[in-house]
Coordinates of C-alpha atoms in Angstrom, one line a residue:
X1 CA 0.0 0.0 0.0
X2 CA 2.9 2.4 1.1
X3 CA 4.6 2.1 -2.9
X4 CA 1.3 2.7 -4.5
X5 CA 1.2 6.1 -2.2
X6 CA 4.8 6.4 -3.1
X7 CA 4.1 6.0 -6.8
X8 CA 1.0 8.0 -6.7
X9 CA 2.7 10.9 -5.3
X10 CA 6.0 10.9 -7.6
X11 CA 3.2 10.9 -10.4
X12 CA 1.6 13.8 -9.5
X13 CA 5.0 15.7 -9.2
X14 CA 6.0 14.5 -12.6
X15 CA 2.4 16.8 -13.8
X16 CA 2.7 19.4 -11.4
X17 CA 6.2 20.6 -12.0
X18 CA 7.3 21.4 -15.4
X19 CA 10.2 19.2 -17.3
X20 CA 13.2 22.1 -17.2
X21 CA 13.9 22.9 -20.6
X22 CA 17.7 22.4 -22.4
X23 CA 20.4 24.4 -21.0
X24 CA 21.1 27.5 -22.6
X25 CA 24.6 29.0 -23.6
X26 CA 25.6 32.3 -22.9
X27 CA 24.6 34.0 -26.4
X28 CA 27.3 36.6 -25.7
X29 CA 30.2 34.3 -27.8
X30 CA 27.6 33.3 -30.2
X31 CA 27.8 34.1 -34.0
X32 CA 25.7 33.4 -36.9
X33 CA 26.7 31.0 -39.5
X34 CA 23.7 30.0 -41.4
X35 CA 23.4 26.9 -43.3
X36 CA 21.5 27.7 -46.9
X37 CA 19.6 25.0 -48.2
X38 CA 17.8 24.5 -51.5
X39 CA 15.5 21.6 -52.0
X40 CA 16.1 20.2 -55.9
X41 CA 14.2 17.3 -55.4
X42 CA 10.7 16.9 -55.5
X43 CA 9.7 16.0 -51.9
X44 CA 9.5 18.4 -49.1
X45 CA 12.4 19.0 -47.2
X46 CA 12.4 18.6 -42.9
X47 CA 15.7 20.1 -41.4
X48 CA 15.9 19.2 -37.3
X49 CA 18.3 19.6 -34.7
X50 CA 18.8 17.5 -31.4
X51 CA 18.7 19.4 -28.1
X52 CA 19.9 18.1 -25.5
X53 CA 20.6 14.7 -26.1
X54 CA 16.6 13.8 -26.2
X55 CA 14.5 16.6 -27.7
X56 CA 14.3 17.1 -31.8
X57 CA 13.6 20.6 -32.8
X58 CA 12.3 21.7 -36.8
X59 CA 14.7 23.9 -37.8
X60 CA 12.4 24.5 -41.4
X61 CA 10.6 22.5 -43.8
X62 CA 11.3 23.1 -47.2
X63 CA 9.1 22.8 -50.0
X64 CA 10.5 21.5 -53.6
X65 CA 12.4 24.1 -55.4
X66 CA 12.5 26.5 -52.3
X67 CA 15.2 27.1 -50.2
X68 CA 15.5 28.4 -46.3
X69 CA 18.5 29.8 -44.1
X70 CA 18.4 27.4 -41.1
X71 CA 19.7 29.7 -37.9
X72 CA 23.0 27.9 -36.6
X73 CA 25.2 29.7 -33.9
X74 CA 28.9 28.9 -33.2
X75 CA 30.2 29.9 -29.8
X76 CA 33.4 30.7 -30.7
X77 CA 33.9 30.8 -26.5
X78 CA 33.0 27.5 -26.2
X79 CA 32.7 25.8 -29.5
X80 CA 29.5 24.8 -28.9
X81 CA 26.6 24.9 -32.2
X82 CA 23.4 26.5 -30.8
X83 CA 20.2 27.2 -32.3
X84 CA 17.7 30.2 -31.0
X85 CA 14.3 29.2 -30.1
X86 CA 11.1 31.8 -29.8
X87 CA 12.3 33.3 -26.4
X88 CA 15.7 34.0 -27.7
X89 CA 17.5 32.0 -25.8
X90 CA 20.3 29.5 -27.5
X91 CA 19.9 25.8 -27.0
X92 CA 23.2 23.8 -27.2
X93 CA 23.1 21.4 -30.8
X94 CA 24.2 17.8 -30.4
X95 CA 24.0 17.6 -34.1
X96 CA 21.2 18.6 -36.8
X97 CA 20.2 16.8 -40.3
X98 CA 17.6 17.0 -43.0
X99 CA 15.9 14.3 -44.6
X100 CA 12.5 13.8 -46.4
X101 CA 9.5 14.7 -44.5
X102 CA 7.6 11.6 -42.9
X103 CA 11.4 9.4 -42.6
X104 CA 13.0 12.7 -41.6
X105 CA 15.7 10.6 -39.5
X106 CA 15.3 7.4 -41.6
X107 CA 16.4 9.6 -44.7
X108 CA 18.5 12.0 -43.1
X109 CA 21.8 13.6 -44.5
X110 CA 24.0 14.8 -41.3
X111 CA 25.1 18.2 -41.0
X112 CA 28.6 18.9 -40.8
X113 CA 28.9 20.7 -37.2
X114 CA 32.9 21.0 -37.2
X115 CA 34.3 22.9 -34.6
X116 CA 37.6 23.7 -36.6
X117 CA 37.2 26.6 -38.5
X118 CA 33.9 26.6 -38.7
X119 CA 31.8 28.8 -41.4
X120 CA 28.5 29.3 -43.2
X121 CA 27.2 27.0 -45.7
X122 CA 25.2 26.5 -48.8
X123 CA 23.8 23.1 -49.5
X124 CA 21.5 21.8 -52.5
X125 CA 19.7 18.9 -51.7
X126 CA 17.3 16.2 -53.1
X127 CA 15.9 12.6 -51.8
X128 CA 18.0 10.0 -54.3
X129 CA 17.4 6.5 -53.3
X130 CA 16.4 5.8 -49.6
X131 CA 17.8 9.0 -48.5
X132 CA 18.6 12.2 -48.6
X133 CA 21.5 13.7 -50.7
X134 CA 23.4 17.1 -50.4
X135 CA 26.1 19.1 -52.0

């Protein structure tokens, strides 16, 4: 009886309190280096970023023959990517693809996060096979 009142009660904290969101880094290091990509192909394009080791974020969703800047930071402080979400604040990147919408992961074509010399980037991509292909 005593676990079910245990269980019961680490339950209700679970609803009551709010899952903390990523940790932020200090934007003050942070500077833009925008990756470009153009969709070529002919199905829509899903670009996404892991946060925190267990959280996917869309970055954009690009329709055929479109193209759309996603908005990758490099701490040059820290060398950590980030990404800016709606309140301004930069969540740390563990890495970020695209692939084609629906098998976004399944398809998905890595983005190069390189910490040496890192710098902005223009990629044209299209699904070819069973996944995702950029240049």
């Amino acid at each position: 009886m005593r676990s079910h009142l245990l269980l019961a009660g680490a339950a209700c904290a679970v609803f009551m309190f709010p899952v903390a969101a990523a940790e932020t880094v200090d934007p003050r290091g942070l500077v833009r280096l925008p990756v470009d990509v153009r969709n070529s192909g002919d199905a829509v394009i899903r670009c996404q970023a892991e946060i925190a080791h267990w959280f996917a974020a869309d970055l954009a969703s690009i329709e055929p023959g479109q193209q759309a800047s996603l908005d990758l930071r490099y701490d040059t402080v820290s060398g950590a990517w980030a990404t800016m979400n709606v309140h301004g604040e930069a969540l740390p990147l563990e890495r970020a693809w695209c692939g084609v919408e629906g098998r976004t992961y399944e398809t998905r074509f890595d983005l190069d996060l390189g910490r040496d010399q890192p710098q902005a980037r223009r990629l044209d991509c299209r699904a070819e096979g069973a996944g995702l292909t950029c240049r």
